[in-house]
Coordinates of C-alpha atoms and ligand atoms in Angstrom, one line a residue:
M1 CA -7.2 16.3 3.2
S2 CA -8.6 12.8 3.6
I3 CA -5.6 11.6 5.6
K4 CA -3.8 13.6 8.3
L5 CA -0.6 12.7 10.1
N6 CA -0.6 13.3 13.8
D7 CA 3.0 13.1 15.0
K8 CA 2.6 14.3 18.6
Y9 CA 3.2 10.9 20.1
V10 CA 6.7 10.7 18.6
K11 CA 7.8 14.0 20.3
N12 CA 9.3 12.1 23.3
F13 CA 11.5 10.2 20.9
I14 CA 12.7 12.6 18.2
T15 CA 13.3 16.3 18.1
D16 CA 12.2 19.0 15.7
T17 CA 15.9 19.6 14.9
E18 CA 16.2 16.0 13.7
I19 CA 13.2 16.4 11.4
E20 CA 14.6 19.8 10.2
A21 CA 17.9 18.2 9.2
Y22 CA 16.0 16.3 6.5
R23 CA 14.2 19.4 5.0
E24 CA 16.7 20.0 2.2
K25 CA 17.2 16.3 1.4
V26 CA 13.5 15.9 0.9
V27 CA 13.4 18.8 -1.5
E28 CA 16.3 17.3 -3.5
T29 CA 14.7 13.8 -3.4
D30 CA 11.3 15.2 -4.5
K31 CA 13.0 16.8 -7.5
M32 CA 14.7 13.6 -8.3
L33 CA 11.4 11.7 -8.1
R34 CA 9.5 14.1 -10.2
N35 CA 12.2 14.6 -12.8
K36 CA 12.6 10.8 -12.9
T37 CA 16.4 10.9 -12.4
G38 CA 16.6 8.5 -9.4
K39 CA 17.0 4.7 -9.4
G40 CA 14.1 2.7 -10.7
S41 CA 12.6 5.8 -12.4
D42 CA 11.2 3.6 -15.2
F43 CA 8.6 2.5 -12.7
L44 CA 7.0 5.9 -11.8
G45 CA 3.8 5.5 -13.9
W46 CA 1.7 5.4 -10.6
M47 CA 2.7 9.0 -10.0
T48 CA 0.4 10.3 -12.7
A49 CA -1.3 7.6 -14.7
S50 CA -3.0 6.0 -11.7
C51 CA -5.2 8.9 -10.8
A52 CA -6.0 9.8 -14.3
Y53 CA -7.7 7.4 -16.6
D54 CA -7.8 6.3 -20.2
K55 CA -11.6 6.8 -21.0
D56 CA -11.7 4.0 -23.6
E57 CA -9.8 1.4 -21.4
Y58 CA -11.9 2.2 -18.4
A59 CA -15.2 2.0 -20.3
R60 CA -14.1 -1.5 -21.5
L61 CA -13.2 -2.4 -18.0
Q62 CA -16.5 -1.4 -16.6
A63 CA -18.3 -3.3 -19.4
A64 CA -16.3 -6.4 -18.5
A65 CA -17.1 -6.0 -14.9
E66 CA -20.8 -5.8 -15.7
K67 CA -20.6 -8.9 -17.9
I68 CA -18.8 -10.8 -15.1
K69 CA -21.5 -9.7 -12.6
K70 CA -24.2 -11.0 -14.9
S71 CA -22.6 -14.2 -15.9
C72 CA -21.2 -15.7 -12.7
D73 CA -21.9 -16.3 -9.1
V74 CA -18.2 -16.9 -8.3
F75 CA -15.4 -14.8 -9.6
I76 CA -11.9 -16.3 -9.1
V77 CA -9.0 -13.8 -9.1
I78 CA -5.7 -15.6 -9.8
G79 CA -2.5 -13.7 -9.0
I80 CA 0.2 -13.3 -6.3
G81 CA 1.9 -10.4 -4.6
G82 CA 1.2 -7.1 -6.3
S83 CA -1.2 -8.9 -8.7
Y84 CA -3.8 -9.6 -6.0
L85 CA -3.1 -7.9 -2.7
G86 CA -4.3 -4.4 -3.8
S87 CA -7.7 -5.5 -5.0
R88 CA -8.3 -7.8 -2.0
A89 CA -7.3 -5.0 0.3
V90 CA -9.6 -2.4 -1.3
I91 CA -12.6 -4.9 -1.4
E92 CA -12.2 -5.8 2.2
L93 CA -11.6 -2.3 3.4
V94 CA -14.4 -0.5 1.4
K95 CA -16.9 -3.4 1.6
S96 CA -16.0 -5.9 4.3
P97 CA -13.8 -8.8 5.1
R98 CA -17.1 -10.7 5.1
Y99 CA -17.9 -9.5 1.6
N100 CA -18.6 -13.0 0.3
S101 CA -21.2 -13.7 3.0
M102 CA -23.0 -10.4 2.6
K103 CA -26.3 -10.0 0.9
K104 CA -25.4 -8.5 -2.5
D105 CA -26.0 -8.4 -6.2
T106 CA -22.4 -9.0 -7.1
P107 CA -20.5 -12.3 -7.3
D108 CA -18.6 -13.9 -4.5
I109 CA -14.9 -13.2 -5.1
Y110 CA -12.2 -15.6 -4.1
F111 CA -8.4 -15.3 -4.6
S112 CA -6.3 -18.1 -5.9
G113 CA -2.8 -18.6 -7.2
C114 CA -1.4 -16.9 -4.1
N115 CA -0.2 -20.1 -2.5
I116 CA 0.5 -23.7 -3.6
S117 CA -1.8 -25.4 -1.2
A118 CA -3.8 -28.4 -2.6
T119 CA -6.3 -28.0 0.3
D120 CA -7.0 -24.4 -0.6
M121 CA -7.4 -25.3 -4.2
R122 CA -9.7 -28.3 -3.5
E123 CA -11.9 -26.0 -1.2
L124 CA -12.1 -23.4 -3.9
L125 CA -13.1 -26.0 -6.6
A126 CA -15.7 -27.3 -4.2
L127 CA -17.1 -23.8 -3.7
C128 CA -17.6 -23.5 -7.4
E129 CA -19.8 -26.6 -7.7
G130 CA -23.3 -25.8 -8.9
R131 CA -22.5 -22.1 -9.4
D132 CA -21.4 -20.2 -12.5
V133 CA -17.7 -19.2 -12.5
C134 CA -15.5 -16.6 -14.2
I135 CA -11.8 -16.1 -13.7
N136 CA -9.4 -13.2 -14.0
V137 CA -5.8 -14.2 -14.3
I138 CA -3.4 -11.4 -13.4
S139 CA 0.2 -11.9 -14.2
K140 CA 2.6 -9.6 -15.9
S141 CA 5.0 -12.4 -16.8
G142 CA 2.5 -15.2 -17.2
T143 CA 5.1 -17.6 -15.8
T144 CA 4.9 -17.0 -12.1
T145 CA 4.6 -20.5 -10.6
E146 CA 1.7 -20.1 -8.2
P147 CA -0.8 -18.3 -10.5
S148 CA 0.3 -20.4 -13.5
I149 CA -0.5 -23.6 -11.7
A150 CA -3.9 -22.1 -10.5
F151 CA -4.7 -21.0 -14.1
R152 CA -3.9 -24.5 -15.5
I153 CA -6.4 -26.0 -13.0
F154 CA -9.2 -23.4 -13.4
R155 CA -8.8 -23.3 -17.2
Q156 CA -9.2 -27.1 -17.3
Y157 CA -12.1 -26.9 -14.9
L158 CA -13.9 -24.3 -17.0
E159 CA -13.3 -26.1 -20.2
D160 CA -14.6 -29.4 -18.6
R161 CA -17.8 -27.5 -17.5
Y162 CA -18.5 -25.1 -20.3
G163 CA -16.4 -26.4 -23.2
K164 CA -13.6 -24.5 -24.9
E165 CA -16.0 -22.1 -26.6
G166 CA -18.2 -21.5 -23.5
S167 CA -15.1 -20.8 -21.4
K168 CA -13.9 -18.1 -23.7
D169 CA -16.3 -15.5 -22.3
R170 CA -15.4 -16.6 -18.7
I171 CA -11.7 -16.0 -18.8
F172 CA -10.3 -12.5 -18.4
I173 CA -6.5 -11.9 -18.6
T174 CA -4.6 -9.0 -17.2
T175 CA -1.0 -9.1 -18.4
D176 CA 1.8 -7.3 -20.1
R177 CA 0.8 -5.6 -23.4
A178 CA 3.4 -7.5 -25.5
R179 CA 5.9 -9.4 -23.5
G180 CA 5.0 -12.5 -21.5
V181 CA 3.2 -15.7 -22.5
L182 CA -0.4 -14.7 -21.7
K183 CA -1.1 -12.1 -24.3
P184 CA -0.4 -14.5 -27.3
L185 CA -2.5 -17.2 -25.6
A186 CA -5.4 -14.8 -25.0
T187 CA -5.3 -13.6 -28.6
R188 CA -5.3 -17.2 -29.9
E189 CA -8.1 -18.3 -27.6
G190 CA -10.2 -15.1 -27.8
Y191 CA -10.0 -14.2 -24.1
E192 CA -10.6 -10.5 -23.2
T193 CA -7.4 -8.9 -22.0
F194 CA -6.4 -5.9 -19.9
T195 CA -3.0 -4.4 -19.6
V196 CA -0.5 -4.3 -16.7
P197 CA 1.2 -1.0 -17.4
D198 CA 4.9 -1.2 -18.2
D199 CA 5.9 1.5 -15.8
M200 CA 4.3 0.2 -12.6
G201 CA 5.6 -2.6 -10.3
G202 CA 3.0 -4.9 -8.8
R203 CA 2.8 -3.1 -5.5
Y204 CA 2.1 0.2 -7.3
S205 CA -0.5 -1.3 -9.7
V206 CA -3.8 -1.5 -7.7
L207 CA -5.2 1.5 -9.5
S208 CA -4.5 0.1 -12.9
P209 CA -6.6 -2.8 -14.5
V210 CA -4.7 -5.1 -12.2
G211 CA -6.8 -4.1 -9.2
L212 CA -9.6 -2.2 -10.8
L213 CA -11.3 -5.1 -12.6
P214 CA -11.9 -7.2 -9.4
I215 CA -12.7 -4.0 -7.5
A216 CA -15.4 -3.0 -10.1
V217 CA -16.8 -6.5 -10.0
A218 CA -17.2 -6.1 -6.2
G219 CA -19.5 -3.1 -7.0
I220 CA -17.0 -0.4 -5.8
D221 CA -17.1 2.9 -7.6
I222 CA -13.7 2.9 -9.2
M223 CA -14.0 6.6 -10.3
E224 CA -14.4 7.5 -6.7
L225 CA -11.3 5.5 -5.8
L226 CA -9.4 7.3 -8.6
S227 CA -10.7 10.7 -7.5
G228 CA -9.3 10.1 -4.1
C229 CA -5.9 9.2 -5.6
E230 CA -6.0 12.4 -7.7
E231 CA -6.9 14.5 -4.6
A232 CA -3.8 13.0 -2.8
R233 CA -1.6 13.6 -5.9
V234 CA -2.5 17.3 -5.8
A235 CA -2.4 17.7 -2.0
L236 CA 1.0 15.9 -1.7
S237 CA 2.8 17.6 -4.6
T238 CA 4.7 20.0 -2.3
A239 CA 8.2 19.1 -1.1
D240 CA 7.7 21.1 2.1
I241 CA 7.7 18.6 5.1
D242 CA 5.4 21.0 7.1
K243 CA 2.7 20.7 4.4
N244 CA 3.3 17.2 2.9
D245 CA 2.3 14.6 5.6
A246 CA 3.4 11.7 3.4
Y247 CA 6.9 13.1 3.2
R248 CA 6.9 13.9 6.9
Y249 CA 5.9 10.3 7.7
A250 CA 8.8 9.1 5.4
V251 CA 11.2 11.4 7.3
I252 CA 10.0 10.3 10.8
R253 CA 10.3 6.6 9.8
N254 CA 13.9 7.1 8.8
I255 CA 14.8 9.0 11.9
L256 CA 13.2 6.2 14.0
L257 CA 15.2 3.6 12.1
E258 CA 18.4 5.5 12.8
K259 CA 17.4 5.3 16.5
G260 CA 17.2 1.5 16.4
K261 CA 13.5 1.2 15.7
G262 CA 13.8 -1.3 12.9
I263 CA 10.2 -2.7 13.1
E264 CA 7.1 -0.7 12.1
V265 CA 3.8 -2.1 13.2
L266 CA 0.8 -0.9 11.3
V267 CA -2.2 -0.8 13.7
G268 CA -5.8 -0.9 12.7
Y269 CA -8.8 -0.9 15.0
E270 CA -11.2 -2.3 12.4
P271 CA -10.9 -5.9 11.1
S272 CA -11.4 -4.5 7.6
F273 CA -7.8 -3.1 7.8
Q274 CA -6.4 -6.7 7.9
M275 CA -5.8 -7.1 4.1
F276 CA -5.0 -3.5 3.6
S277 CA -2.1 -4.1 6.1
E278 CA -1.0 -7.0 4.0
W279 CA -0.9 -4.7 0.9
W280 CA 1.0 -2.1 2.9
K281 CA 3.5 -4.7 4.1
Q282 CA 4.4 -5.7 0.5
L283 CA 4.7 -2.1 -0.5
F284 CA 7.2 -1.2 2.2
G285 CA 8.8 -4.6 2.6
E286 CA 9.6 -5.0 -1.1
S287 CA 10.5 -1.4 -1.6
E288 CA 12.9 -0.9 1.3
G289 CA 14.1 -4.3 2.4
K290 CA 17.3 -4.6 0.4
D291 CA 21.1 -3.9 0.6
G292 CA 20.9 -5.0 4.2
K293 CA 18.6 -2.1 5.0
G294 CA 15.0 -1.4 5.7
I295 CA 12.3 -1.3 8.3
Y296 CA 10.5 -4.6 8.8
P297 CA 6.8 -4.0 8.2
A298 CA 4.5 -5.8 10.6
S299 CA 0.8 -5.4 11.4
V300 CA -1.8 -6.0 14.1
I301 CA -5.5 -5.5 14.5
F302 CA -6.5 -4.1 17.8
S303 CA -8.1 -4.6 20.2
T304 CA -8.0 -8.2 19.1
D305 CA -4.2 -8.5 19.1
L306 CA -3.8 -6.5 22.3
H307 CA -4.7 -9.8 23.9
S308 CA -1.9 -11.6 22.1
L309 CA 0.9 -9.3 20.9
G310 CA 0.0 -6.4 23.3
Q311 CA 2.3 -7.8 26.0
Y312 CA 5.3 -7.8 23.6
I313 CA 4.5 -4.3 22.3
Q314 CA 4.2 -2.9 25.8
E315 CA 7.2 -4.5 27.4
G316 CA 9.3 -6.5 24.9
Q317 CA 12.5 -5.5 23.0
R318 CA 12.3 -1.8 22.3
Q319 CA 13.0 -2.0 18.6
L320 CA 9.6 -1.1 17.3
F321 CA 7.3 1.8 16.5
E322 CA 3.6 1.9 15.6
T323 CA 1.7 3.6 12.9
V324 CA -2.0 3.7 13.8
L325 CA -4.7 4.0 11.2
S326 CA -7.5 5.9 12.9
L327 CA -10.9 6.1 11.4
E328 CA -12.3 9.6 12.2
S329 CA -16.0 8.6 11.7
A330 CA -18.1 5.5 12.2
D331 CA -20.2 4.4 9.2
D332 CA -22.0 1.8 11.4
D333 CA -22.6 2.2 15.0
L334 CA -24.3 0.4 17.9
S335 CA -24.5 1.3 21.6
V336 CA -23.7 -0.9 24.5
P337 CA -26.8 -2.2 26.2
D338 CA -27.4 -1.6 29.9
D339 CA -27.5 -4.6 32.2
A340 CA -29.8 -4.3 35.3
E341 CA -27.6 -6.9 37.1
N342 CA -24.3 -5.4 36.0
I343 CA -22.8 -8.8 36.1
D344 CA -19.6 -7.8 34.3
G345 CA -19.3 -4.5 36.1
L346 CA -19.4 -2.7 32.8
N347 CA -22.4 -0.4 33.3
F348 CA -20.1 2.6 33.1
V349 CA -20.1 2.0 29.3
S350 CA -23.8 1.5 29.0
G351 CA -25.3 3.7 26.3
K352 CA -21.9 4.6 24.9
S353 CA -21.4 3.8 21.2
L354 CA -19.1 1.0 20.2
Y355 CA -17.2 3.5 18.0
E356 CA -16.6 5.7 21.0
V357 CA -15.4 2.7 23.1
N358 CA -13.1 1.6 20.2
Q359 CA -11.6 5.1 19.8
T360 CA -11.1 5.3 23.6
A361 CA -9.3 1.9 23.4
M362 CA -7.1 3.4 20.7
R363 CA -6.2 6.5 22.8
A364 CA -5.6 4.5 25.9
T365 CA -3.4 2.1 24.0
I366 CA -1.4 4.8 22.3
L367 CA -0.7 6.4 25.7
A368 CA 0.3 3.1 27.3
H369 CA 2.6 2.1 24.4
V370 CA 4.2 5.5 24.3
D371 CA 4.8 5.3 28.0
G372 CA 6.3 1.8 27.4
G373 CA 8.9 3.3 25.0
V374 CA 7.1 2.7 21.6
P375 CA 6.8 5.8 19.4
N376 CA 3.4 6.1 17.8
L377 CA 2.4 7.9 14.6
V378 CA -1.3 8.3 13.9
L379 CA -2.7 8.6 10.4
E380 CA -6.2 10.0 10.7
A381 CA -8.5 8.8 7.9
K382 CA -11.8 10.6 7.3
D383 CA -13.7 7.4 6.7
R384 CA -13.3 4.2 4.6
T385 CA -15.1 5.2 1.5
A386 CA -13.5 4.4 -1.9
K387 CA -12.4 8.1 -2.2
T388 CA -10.5 8.1 1.1
V389 CA -9.0 4.7 0.3
G390 CA -7.8 6.0 -3.0
Y391 CA -6.2 8.9 -1.1
L392 CA -4.6 6.5 1.4
I393 CA -3.1 4.4 -1.4
Y394 CA -1.4 7.3 -3.0
F395 CA -0.3 8.6 0.4
F396 CA 1.5 5.4 1.1
W397 CA 3.0 5.1 -2.4
I398 CA 4.6 8.6 -2.4
S399 CA 5.8 8.3 1.2
C400 CA 7.3 4.8 0.4
A401 CA 9.1 6.3 -2.7
M402 CA 10.4 9.1 -0.6
S403 CA 11.3 6.9 2.4
G404 CA 13.2 4.4 0.2
Y405 CA 15.2 7.1 -1.5
L406 CA 16.0 8.7 1.9
L407 CA 17.2 5.3 3.0
G408 CA 19.4 5.0 0.0
V409 CA 17.8 2.1 -1.8
N410 CA 15.9 1.7 -5.1
P411 CA 12.3 1.6 -4.0
F412 CA 11.1 0.2 -7.3
D413 CA 12.9 -3.1 -7.7
Q414 CA 12.7 -6.5 -5.9
P415 CA 15.7 -8.5 -6.9
G416 CA 15.5 -10.6 -3.7
V417 CA 12.3 -12.4 -4.6
E418 CA 14.1 -14.4 -7.3
A419 CA 16.3 -16.3 -4.9
Y420 CA 13.6 -18.8 -3.7
K421 CA 12.3 -19.2 -7.2
K422 CA 15.7 -20.3 -8.6
N423 CA 16.1 -22.9 -5.8
M424 CA 12.5 -24.1 -6.3
F425 CA 12.9 -24.5 -10.0
A426 CA 16.2 -26.4 -9.5
L427 CA 14.6 -28.7 -6.9
L428 CA 11.5 -29.3 -9.1
G429 CA 13.7 -30.3 -12.1
K430 CA 13.4 -27.3 -14.4
P431 CA 15.7 -27.9 -17.5
G432 CA 18.9 -25.9 -17.3
Y433 CA 19.0 -26.0 -13.5
E434 CA 20.7 -29.5 -13.1
A435 CA 24.0 -28.3 -11.6
M436 CA 22.2 -26.1 -9.1
A437 CA 19.8 -29.0 -8.2
E438 CA 22.8 -31.2 -7.4
E439 CA 24.3 -28.6 -5.1
L440 CA 21.0 -27.9 -3.3
N441 CA 20.2 -31.5 -2.9
A442 CA 23.6 -32.1 -1.3
K443 CA 22.8 -29.3 1.2
L444 CA 19.5 -30.8 2.0
Q445 CA 21.0 -34.2 2.9
Ligands
PA5_1 O1 5.3 -6.5 -6.9 C1 5.6 -7.4 -7.7 O2 6.2 -7.1 -8.7 C2 5.4 -8.8 -7.4 O3 4.6 -9.0 -6.2 C3 4.6 -9.4 -8.6 O4 3.4 -8.8 -8.7 C4 4.4 -10.9 -8.3 O5 5.6 -11.5 -8.2 C5 3.6 -11.5 -9.5 O6 4.3 -11.4 -10.7 P1 3.6 -11.6 -12.1 O7 2.6 -10.5 -12.2 O8 4.6 -11.6 -13.1 O9 2.9 -13.0 -12.0

């Protein structure tokens, strides 16, 4: 197994009997999930389709990725939420958060349409100057405000630079197969399109063309990623909480929540986990945060944040628990040089590898936080290869589905994200929203 759950650091906080009490409920919930009889079961495509692949579609996707690699220096991925977080997470975890500055034979990749910042947009446009550009617009609906605005700007930019005809080969659209506004536009203009599967929400879509096209452009082996997902699908197909670590993780989270631990902090000891944590936050936040329920997902990168949030975690309000992502092997290592003068008094670490020091920091922190009243779960990942990352993605998907159902919510919808949009449309003057605009403006006075 590429990912193992180590739950020994929660033993002071929960009992085996409490875990045992969930055993039957997990078996029933697993049946409901696999028989597609639970809430939101129209969105379970990720359970099977993600790890398998349609040979023709993926050959076309690989061909498009090769074409993009050859024809541009800068690849702009336009999307928000589930339409961009997964690919960015995988690229930064498997390659590096410094991917764009690395020596490579693949294009720089920038993400746009995930905010409404003019500064960010101006900076991106400036980065494109003098370099060849391709874009991939990812939007199921095609009408989400942030990516739609970014698409307008980049489409105009490409047409000004390459002409309408020349831009055709530089615009790639990933959208709904039939519904939405982008498919007809792409057909009319001759843009190549890929499909957002009907049965996958954004946060469950990274292993579909939504995430796979940018990931392939970054030079990551997508077959390896999918094989990791398949390995997890097989390994996590049992409903036995002694054998299925994803379900056990789901159970423990729910018990901790019942005990007042309403915040889960995902902890990474490598900066490359930063965007992966953002993806994880959307997955659990959108899946569980509803009906007045849910664990608030937060994240930190240690040891960096031990010097900012470490104080709070050690001694602040006792409403949190941590899930630590531990890398069980170092792909890059260095050793600490000796210093004849020992100015900093650190010669006791001379000759030790940075990986060893980092792992020791992790163990020391876990023990300190557990002593401080913070339960710690550890997910041990073999490495950060595409295969293990594919496994980790499926691991979190299935545990999130289980956890959401155990909590009593529909883990596959996100009704709450509409509230801000309605207000924003009204305040921006969208036709049909006049009465609402009047009401909101009065509140803003
Ligand atoms: O998970 C989700 O469903 C959301 O994050 C969506 O991906 C996001 O809102 C973007 O929607 P769309 O793909 O329609 O532009």
